[in-house]
CSV table of C-alpha atoms and ligand atoms in Angstrom, one decimal:
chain,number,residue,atom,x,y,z
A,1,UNK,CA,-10.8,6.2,61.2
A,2,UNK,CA,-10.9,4.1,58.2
A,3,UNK,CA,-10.2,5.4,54.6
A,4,UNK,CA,-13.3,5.4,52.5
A,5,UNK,CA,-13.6,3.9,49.2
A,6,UNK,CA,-14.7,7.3,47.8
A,7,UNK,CA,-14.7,6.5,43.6
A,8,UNK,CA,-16.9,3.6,44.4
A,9,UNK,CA,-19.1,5.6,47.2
A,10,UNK,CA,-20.1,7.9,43.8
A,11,UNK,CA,-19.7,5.9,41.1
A,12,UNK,CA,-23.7,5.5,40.6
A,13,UNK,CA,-24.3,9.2,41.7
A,14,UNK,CA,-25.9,11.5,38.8
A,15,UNK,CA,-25.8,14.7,41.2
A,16,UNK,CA,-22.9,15.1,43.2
A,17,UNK,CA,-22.4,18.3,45.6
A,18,UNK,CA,-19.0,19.8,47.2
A,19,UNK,CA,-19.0,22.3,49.7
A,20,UNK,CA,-17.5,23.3,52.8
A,21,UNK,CA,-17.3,26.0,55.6
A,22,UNK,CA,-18.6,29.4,55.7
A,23,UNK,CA,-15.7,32.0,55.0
A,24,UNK,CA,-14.0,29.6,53.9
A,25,UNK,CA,-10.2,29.5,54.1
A,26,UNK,CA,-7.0,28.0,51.6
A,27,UNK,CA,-7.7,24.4,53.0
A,28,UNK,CA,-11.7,24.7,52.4
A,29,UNK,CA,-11.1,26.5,49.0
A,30,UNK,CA,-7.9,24.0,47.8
A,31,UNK,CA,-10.2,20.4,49.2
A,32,UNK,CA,-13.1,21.2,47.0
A,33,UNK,CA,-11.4,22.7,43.9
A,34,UNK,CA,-9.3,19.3,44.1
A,35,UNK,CA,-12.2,17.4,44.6
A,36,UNK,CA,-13.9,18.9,42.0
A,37,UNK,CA,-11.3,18.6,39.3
A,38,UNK,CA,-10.6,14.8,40.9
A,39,UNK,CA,-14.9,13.9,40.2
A,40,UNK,CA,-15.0,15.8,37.3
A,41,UNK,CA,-12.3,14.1,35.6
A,42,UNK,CA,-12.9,10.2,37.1
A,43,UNK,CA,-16.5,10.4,36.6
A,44,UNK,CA,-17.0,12.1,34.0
A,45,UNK,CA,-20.8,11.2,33.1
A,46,UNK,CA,-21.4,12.6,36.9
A,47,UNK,CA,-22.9,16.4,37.5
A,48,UNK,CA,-20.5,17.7,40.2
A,49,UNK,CA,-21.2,21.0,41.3
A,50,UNK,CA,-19.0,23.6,44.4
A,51,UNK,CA,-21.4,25.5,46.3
A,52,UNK,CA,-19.3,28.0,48.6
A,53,UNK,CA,-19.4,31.6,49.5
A,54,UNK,CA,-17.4,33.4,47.6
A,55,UNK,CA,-13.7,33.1,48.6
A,56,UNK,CA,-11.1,35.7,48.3
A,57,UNK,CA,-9.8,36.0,44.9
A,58,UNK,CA,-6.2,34.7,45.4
A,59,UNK,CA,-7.9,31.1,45.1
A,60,UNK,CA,-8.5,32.2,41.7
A,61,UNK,CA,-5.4,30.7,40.4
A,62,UNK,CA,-6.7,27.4,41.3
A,63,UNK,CA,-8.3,25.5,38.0
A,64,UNK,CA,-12.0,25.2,38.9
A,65,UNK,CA,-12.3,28.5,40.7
A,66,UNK,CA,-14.8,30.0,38.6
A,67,UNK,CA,-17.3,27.1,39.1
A,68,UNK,CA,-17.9,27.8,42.5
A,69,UNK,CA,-21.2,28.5,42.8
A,70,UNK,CA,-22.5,30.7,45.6
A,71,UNK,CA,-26.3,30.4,44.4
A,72,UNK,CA,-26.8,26.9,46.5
A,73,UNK,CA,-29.7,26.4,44.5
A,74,UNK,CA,-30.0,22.5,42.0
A,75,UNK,CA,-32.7,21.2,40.2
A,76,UNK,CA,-33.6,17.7,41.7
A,77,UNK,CA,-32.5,15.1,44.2
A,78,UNK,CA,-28.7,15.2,45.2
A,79,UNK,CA,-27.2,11.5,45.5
A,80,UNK,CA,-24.0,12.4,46.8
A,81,UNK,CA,-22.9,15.6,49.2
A,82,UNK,CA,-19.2,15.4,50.2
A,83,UNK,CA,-19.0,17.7,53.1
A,84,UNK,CA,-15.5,19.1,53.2
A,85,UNK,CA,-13.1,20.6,56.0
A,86,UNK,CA,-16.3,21.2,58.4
A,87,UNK,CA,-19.3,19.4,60.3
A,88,UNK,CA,-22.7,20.1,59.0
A,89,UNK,CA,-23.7,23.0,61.0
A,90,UNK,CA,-20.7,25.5,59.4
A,91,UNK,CA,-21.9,24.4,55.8
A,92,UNK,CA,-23.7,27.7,56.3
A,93,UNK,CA,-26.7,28.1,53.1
A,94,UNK,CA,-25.9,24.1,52.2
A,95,UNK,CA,-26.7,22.8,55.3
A,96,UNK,CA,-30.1,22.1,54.1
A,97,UNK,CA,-29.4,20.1,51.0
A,98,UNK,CA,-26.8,18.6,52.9
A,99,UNK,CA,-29.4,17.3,55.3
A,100,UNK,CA,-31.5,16.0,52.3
A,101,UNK,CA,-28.8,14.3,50.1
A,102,UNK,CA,-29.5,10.9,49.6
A,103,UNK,CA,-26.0,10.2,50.9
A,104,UNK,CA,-23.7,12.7,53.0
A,105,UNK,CA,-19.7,12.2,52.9
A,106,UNK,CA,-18.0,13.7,55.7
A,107,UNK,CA,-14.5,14.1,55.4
A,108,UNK,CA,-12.5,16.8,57.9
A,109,UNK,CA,-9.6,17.1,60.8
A,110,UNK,CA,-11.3,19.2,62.9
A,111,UNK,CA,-11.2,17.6,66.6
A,112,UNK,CA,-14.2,19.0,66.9
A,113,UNK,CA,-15.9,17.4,64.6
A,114,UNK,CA,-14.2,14.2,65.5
A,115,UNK,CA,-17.3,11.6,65.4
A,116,UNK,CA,-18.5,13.0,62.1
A,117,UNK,CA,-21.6,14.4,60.5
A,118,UNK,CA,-22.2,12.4,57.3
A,119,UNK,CA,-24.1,8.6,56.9
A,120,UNK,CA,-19.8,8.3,55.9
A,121,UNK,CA,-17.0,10.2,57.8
A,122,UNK,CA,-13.5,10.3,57.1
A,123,UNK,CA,-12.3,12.4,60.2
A,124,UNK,CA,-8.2,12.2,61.1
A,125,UNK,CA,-8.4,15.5,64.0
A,126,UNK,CA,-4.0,14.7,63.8
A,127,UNK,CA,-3.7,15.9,60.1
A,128,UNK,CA,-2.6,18.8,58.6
A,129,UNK,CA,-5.3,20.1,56.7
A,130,UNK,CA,-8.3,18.4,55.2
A,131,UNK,CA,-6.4,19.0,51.5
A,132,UNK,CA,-3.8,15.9,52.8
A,133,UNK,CA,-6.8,13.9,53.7
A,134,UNK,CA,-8.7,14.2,50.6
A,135,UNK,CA,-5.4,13.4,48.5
A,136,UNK,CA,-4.9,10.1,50.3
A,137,UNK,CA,-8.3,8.7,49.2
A,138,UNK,CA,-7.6,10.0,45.2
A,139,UNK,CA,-6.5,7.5,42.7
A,140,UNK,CA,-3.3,8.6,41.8
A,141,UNK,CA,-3.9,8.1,37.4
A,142,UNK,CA,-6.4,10.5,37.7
A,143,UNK,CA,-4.1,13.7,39.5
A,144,UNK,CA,-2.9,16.2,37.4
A,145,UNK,CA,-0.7,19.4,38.0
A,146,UNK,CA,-3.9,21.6,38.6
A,147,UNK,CA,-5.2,19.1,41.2
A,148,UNK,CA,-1.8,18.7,42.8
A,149,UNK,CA,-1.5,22.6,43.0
A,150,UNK,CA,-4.7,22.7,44.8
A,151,UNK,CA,-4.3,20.0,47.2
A,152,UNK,CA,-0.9,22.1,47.6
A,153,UNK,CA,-2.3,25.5,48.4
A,154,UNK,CA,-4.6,24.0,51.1
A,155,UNK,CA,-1.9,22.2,53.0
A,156,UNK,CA,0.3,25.1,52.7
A,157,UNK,CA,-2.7,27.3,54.5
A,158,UNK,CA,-3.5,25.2,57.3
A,159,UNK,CA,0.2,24.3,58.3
A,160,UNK,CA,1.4,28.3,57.5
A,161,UNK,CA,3.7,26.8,54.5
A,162,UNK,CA,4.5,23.8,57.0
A,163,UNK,CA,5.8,25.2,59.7
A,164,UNK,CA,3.1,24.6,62.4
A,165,UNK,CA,3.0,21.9,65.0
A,166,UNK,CA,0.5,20.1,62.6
A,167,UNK,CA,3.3,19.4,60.0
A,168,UNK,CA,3.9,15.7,59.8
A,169,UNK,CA,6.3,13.3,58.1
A,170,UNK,CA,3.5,12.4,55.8
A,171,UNK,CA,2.8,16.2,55.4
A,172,UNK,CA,6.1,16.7,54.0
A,173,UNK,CA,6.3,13.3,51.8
A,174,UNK,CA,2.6,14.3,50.4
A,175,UNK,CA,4.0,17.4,49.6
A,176,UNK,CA,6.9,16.8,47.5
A,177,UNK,CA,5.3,14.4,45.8
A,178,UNK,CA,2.8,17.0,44.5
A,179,UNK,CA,5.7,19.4,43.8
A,180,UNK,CA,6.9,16.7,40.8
A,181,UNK,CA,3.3,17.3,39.1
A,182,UNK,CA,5.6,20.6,38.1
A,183,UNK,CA,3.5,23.7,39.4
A,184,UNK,CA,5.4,27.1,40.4
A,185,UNK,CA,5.1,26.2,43.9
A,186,UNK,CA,6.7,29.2,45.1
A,187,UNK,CA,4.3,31.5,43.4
A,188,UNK,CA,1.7,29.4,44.7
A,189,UNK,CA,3.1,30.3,48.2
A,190,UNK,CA,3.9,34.1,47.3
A,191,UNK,CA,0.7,34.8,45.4
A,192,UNK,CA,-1.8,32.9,47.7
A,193,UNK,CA,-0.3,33.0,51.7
A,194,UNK,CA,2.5,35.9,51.9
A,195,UNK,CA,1.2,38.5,49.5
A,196,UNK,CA,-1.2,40.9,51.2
A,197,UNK,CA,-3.2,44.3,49.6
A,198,UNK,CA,-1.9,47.8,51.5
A,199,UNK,CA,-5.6,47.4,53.3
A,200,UNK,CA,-4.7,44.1,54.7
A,201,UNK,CA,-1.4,45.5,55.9
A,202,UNK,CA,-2.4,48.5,57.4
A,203,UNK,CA,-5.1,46.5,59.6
A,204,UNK,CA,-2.0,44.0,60.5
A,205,UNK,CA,-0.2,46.9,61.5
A,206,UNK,CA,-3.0,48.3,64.1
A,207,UNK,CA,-3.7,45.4,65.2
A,208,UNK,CA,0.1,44.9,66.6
A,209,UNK,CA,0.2,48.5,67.3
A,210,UNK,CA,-3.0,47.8,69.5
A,211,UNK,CA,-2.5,44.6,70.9
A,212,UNK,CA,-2.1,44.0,74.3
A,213,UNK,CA,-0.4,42.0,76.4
A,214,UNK,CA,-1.2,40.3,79.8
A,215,UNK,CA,-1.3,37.4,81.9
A,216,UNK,CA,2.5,38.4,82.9
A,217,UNK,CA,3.2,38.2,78.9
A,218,UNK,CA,1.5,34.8,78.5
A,219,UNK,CA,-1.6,35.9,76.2
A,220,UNK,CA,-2.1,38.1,74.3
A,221,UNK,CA,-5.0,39.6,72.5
A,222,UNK,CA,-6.0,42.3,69.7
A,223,UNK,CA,-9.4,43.4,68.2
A,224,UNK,CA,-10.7,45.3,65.1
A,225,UNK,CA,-13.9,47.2,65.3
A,226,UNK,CA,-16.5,47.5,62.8
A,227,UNK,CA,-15.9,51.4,62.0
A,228,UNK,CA,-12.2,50.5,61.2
A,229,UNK,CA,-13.3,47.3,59.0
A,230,UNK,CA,-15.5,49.8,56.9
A,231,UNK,CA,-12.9,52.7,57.0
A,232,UNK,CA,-10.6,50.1,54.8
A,233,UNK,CA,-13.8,48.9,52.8
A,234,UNK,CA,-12.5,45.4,54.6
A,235,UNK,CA,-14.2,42.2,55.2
A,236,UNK,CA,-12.7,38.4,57.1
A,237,UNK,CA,-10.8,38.1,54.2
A,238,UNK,CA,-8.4,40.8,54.9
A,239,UNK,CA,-8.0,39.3,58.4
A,240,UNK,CA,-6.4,36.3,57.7
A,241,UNK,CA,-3.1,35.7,59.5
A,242,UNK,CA,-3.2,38.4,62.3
A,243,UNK,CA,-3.9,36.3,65.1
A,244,UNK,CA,-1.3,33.6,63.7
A,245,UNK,CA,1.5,36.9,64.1
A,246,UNK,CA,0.3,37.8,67.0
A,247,UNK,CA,1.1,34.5,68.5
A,248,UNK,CA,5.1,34.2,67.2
A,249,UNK,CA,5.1,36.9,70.4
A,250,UNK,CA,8.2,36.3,72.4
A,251,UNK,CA,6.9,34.5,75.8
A,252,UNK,CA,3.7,34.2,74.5
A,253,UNK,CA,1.3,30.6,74.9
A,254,UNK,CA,-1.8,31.8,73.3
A,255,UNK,CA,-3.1,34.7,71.2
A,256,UNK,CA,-6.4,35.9,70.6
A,257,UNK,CA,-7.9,38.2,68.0
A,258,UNK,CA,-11.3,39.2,67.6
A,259,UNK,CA,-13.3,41.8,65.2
A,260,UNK,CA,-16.5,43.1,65.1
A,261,UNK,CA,-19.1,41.5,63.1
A,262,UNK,CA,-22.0,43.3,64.5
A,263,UNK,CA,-23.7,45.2,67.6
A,264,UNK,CA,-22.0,43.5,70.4
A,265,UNK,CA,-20.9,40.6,68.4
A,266,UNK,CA,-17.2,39.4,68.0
A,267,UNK,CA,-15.8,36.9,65.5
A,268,UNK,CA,-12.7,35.2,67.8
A,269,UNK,CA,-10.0,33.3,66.7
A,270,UNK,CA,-7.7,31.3,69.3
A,271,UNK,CA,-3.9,30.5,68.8
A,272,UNK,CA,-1.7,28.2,71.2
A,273,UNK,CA,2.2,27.5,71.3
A,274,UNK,CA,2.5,24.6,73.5
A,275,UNK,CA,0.1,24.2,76.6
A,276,UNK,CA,-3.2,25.5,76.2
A,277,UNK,CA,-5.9,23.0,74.2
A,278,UNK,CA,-7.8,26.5,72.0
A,279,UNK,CA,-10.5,24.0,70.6
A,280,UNK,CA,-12.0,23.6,74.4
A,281,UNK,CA,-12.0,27.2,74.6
A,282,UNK,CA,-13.8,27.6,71.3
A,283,UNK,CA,-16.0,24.9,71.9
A,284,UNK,CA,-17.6,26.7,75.2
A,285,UNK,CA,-18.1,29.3,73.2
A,286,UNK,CA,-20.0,27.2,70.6
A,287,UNK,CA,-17.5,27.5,68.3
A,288,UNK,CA,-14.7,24.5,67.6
A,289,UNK,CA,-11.3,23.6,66.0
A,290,UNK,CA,-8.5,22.3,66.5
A,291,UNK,CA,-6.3,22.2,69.5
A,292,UNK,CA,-3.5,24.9,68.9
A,293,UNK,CA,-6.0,27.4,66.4
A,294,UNK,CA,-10.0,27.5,66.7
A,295,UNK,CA,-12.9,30.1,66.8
A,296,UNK,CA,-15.8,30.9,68.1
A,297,UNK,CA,-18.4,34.0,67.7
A,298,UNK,CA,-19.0,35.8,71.3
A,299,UNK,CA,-21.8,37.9,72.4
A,300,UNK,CA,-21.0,41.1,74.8
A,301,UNK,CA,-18.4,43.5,75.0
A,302,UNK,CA,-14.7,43.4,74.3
A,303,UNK,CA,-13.9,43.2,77.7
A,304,UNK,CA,-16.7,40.6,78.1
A,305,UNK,CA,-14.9,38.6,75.6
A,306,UNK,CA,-11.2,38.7,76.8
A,307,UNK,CA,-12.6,38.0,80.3
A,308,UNK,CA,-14.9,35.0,79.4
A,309,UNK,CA,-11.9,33.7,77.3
A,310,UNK,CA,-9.0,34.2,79.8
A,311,UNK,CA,-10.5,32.5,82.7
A,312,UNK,CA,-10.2,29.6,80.1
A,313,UNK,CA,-6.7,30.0,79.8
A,314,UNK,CA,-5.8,30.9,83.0
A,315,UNK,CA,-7.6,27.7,84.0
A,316,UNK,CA,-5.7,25.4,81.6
A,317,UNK,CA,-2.2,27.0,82.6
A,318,UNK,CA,-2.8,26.4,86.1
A,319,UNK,CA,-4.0,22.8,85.9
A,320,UNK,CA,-0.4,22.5,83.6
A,321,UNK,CA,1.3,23.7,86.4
A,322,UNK,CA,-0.2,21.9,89.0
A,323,UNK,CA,0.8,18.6,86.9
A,324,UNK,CA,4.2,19.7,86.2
A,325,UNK,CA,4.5,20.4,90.3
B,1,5GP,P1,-9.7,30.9,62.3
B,1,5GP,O1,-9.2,31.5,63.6
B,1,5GP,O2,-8.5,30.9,61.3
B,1,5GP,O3,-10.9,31.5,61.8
B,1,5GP,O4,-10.0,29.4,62.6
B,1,5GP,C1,-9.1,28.5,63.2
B,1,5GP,C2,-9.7,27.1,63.1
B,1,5GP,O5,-10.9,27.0,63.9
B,1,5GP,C3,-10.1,26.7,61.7
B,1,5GP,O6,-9.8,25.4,61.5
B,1,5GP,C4,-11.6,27.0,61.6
B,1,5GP,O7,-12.2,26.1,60.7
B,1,5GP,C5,-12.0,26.7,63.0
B,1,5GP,N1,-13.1,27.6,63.4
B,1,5GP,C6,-13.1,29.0,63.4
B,1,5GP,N2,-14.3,29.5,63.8
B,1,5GP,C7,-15.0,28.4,64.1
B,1,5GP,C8,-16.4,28.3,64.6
B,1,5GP,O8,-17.1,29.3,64.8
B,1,5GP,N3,-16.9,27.0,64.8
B,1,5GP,C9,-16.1,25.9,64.6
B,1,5GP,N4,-16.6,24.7,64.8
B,1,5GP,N5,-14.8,26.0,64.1
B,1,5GP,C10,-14.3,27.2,63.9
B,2,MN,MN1,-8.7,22.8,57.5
């Protein structure tokens, strides 16, 4: 897909809107926070505004973090909406004014998403992480250190500090050059990705303890139930790279970890090593992704769930096999 021209796709824009997916995650958080600064600073006579729910408070060392605005409420018509590292129907509360934006900017690397959902799309489903994309359509006189930093943050999220199969060349050459803008980078790293709460590591810890493996060691899967969510006062948030752990798994193609979200009702994230294509999988499910980590929310029981989802990857394994035969 083409790059879009985006300083001249807002330069008449009075109203501008940012915002991304529900819970969102370091990429979500790090594109619009960069975006935002980016606008702010190139347009100045512009009203930019971030509308996302609120995002765990390790983002808050990103400059803009306090303008994020989880009201979704503006006075007026809205002439620009850049829709960031999602299509329109995970923009969650903004998914109306999205609809009703005079023009809607689309730009993600989600496969799933791979046609778009804006009047203008800027969808690459072989990047790292949306933070790359939105750097290579920034004039480089207006990037400073706090931009860099969270353009930074968000690639370093959705590659797991460059180290999963979506890592590219340009991955690598994007990020040193945004390590010269001369931001503790390795704070950046400790502070936003490795650093977890005692909560957060005591539900990592059960969920290894409990996970369990099958499909003669090929999958494996791990849940958290509501009543132990609440018994650690913990929310999505503290989930965050389980499922990514439970896939480093010696022998191990594809990991899944679900929790509870309510009464028979499981938020489901998908992992693959080499073989299995998770955003399928996902997208049965109504959910979506990319091909080695997606999610999806699934109605029934647990073992409804790990059923459903297995067949899936039982299915995909077998018709690797039968190629490789
Ligand atoms: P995670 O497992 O970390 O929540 O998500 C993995 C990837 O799948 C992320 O890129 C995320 O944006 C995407 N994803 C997770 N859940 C959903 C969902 O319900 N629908 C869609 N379309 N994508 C999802
Ligand atoms: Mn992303």
């Amino acid at each position: 897909m083409e790059k879009i021209q985006l300083l001249e796709e807002c330069r008449d824009a009075k109203k501008i809107i940012i915002s991304g997916h529900v819970r969102p995650d370091g990429d979500c958080v790090g594109s619009c926070l960069a975006m935002y600064l980016y606008l702010k600073k190139a347009l100045p006579q512009a009203q930019v505004k971030v509308f996302l729910e609120e995002p765990s408070e390790v983002f808050a060392c990103i400059a803009g973090y306090d303008a994020i605005d989880s009201s979704y409420t503006v006075d007026g018509e809205v002439d620009v909406f850049l829709a960031l590292d999602c299509e329109k129907t995970r923009l969650g509360e903004a998914e109306e004014l999205f609809a009703s934006a005079k023009k809607r900017i689309n730009i993600d690397h989600h496969v799933s998403n791979a046609r778009g959902s804006g009047d203008i799309n800027y969808v690459v489903p072989g990047c790292s992480s949306t933070a790359e994309l939105v750097y290579g359509l920034f004039e480089k006189e207006y990037v400073d250190a706090d931009i860099a930093k969270a353009i930074y943050i968000g690639m370093v999220h959705d590659t797991g500090v460059f180290s999963y199969s979506n890592t590219s060349p340009a991955t690598l050459r994007t990020a040193a050059e945004l390590i010269e803008y001369g931001f503790d980078f390795p704070a950046v790293i400790d502070k936003t990705f490795s650093e977890k709460t005692y909560a957060q590591n005591q539900l990592l810890g059960r969920a290894l303890l409990e996970s369990i493996i099958f499909m003669g060691g090929r999958c494996i899967v791990s849940a958290i139930d509501k009543k132990t969510l609440d018994f650690y006062n913990a929310t999505s948030k503290d989930l965050e790279g389980i499922v990514s752990l439970l896939r480093t798994t010696k022998g191990v193609e594809c990991a899944i970890f679900m929790y509870e979200t309510g009464n028979l009702e499981y938020k489901v994230s998908l992992r693959s090593c080499k073989y299995v294509d998770v955003s399928k999988i996902a997208a049965l499910f109504g959910g979506g992704g990319h091909v080695r980590a997606a999610g999806c929310t699934i109605n029934g029981t647990f073992h409804d769930a790990v059923n459903n989802i297995s067949k899936q990857i039982e299915f995909q394994l077998k018709q690797c096999e039968d190629m490789n035969a």
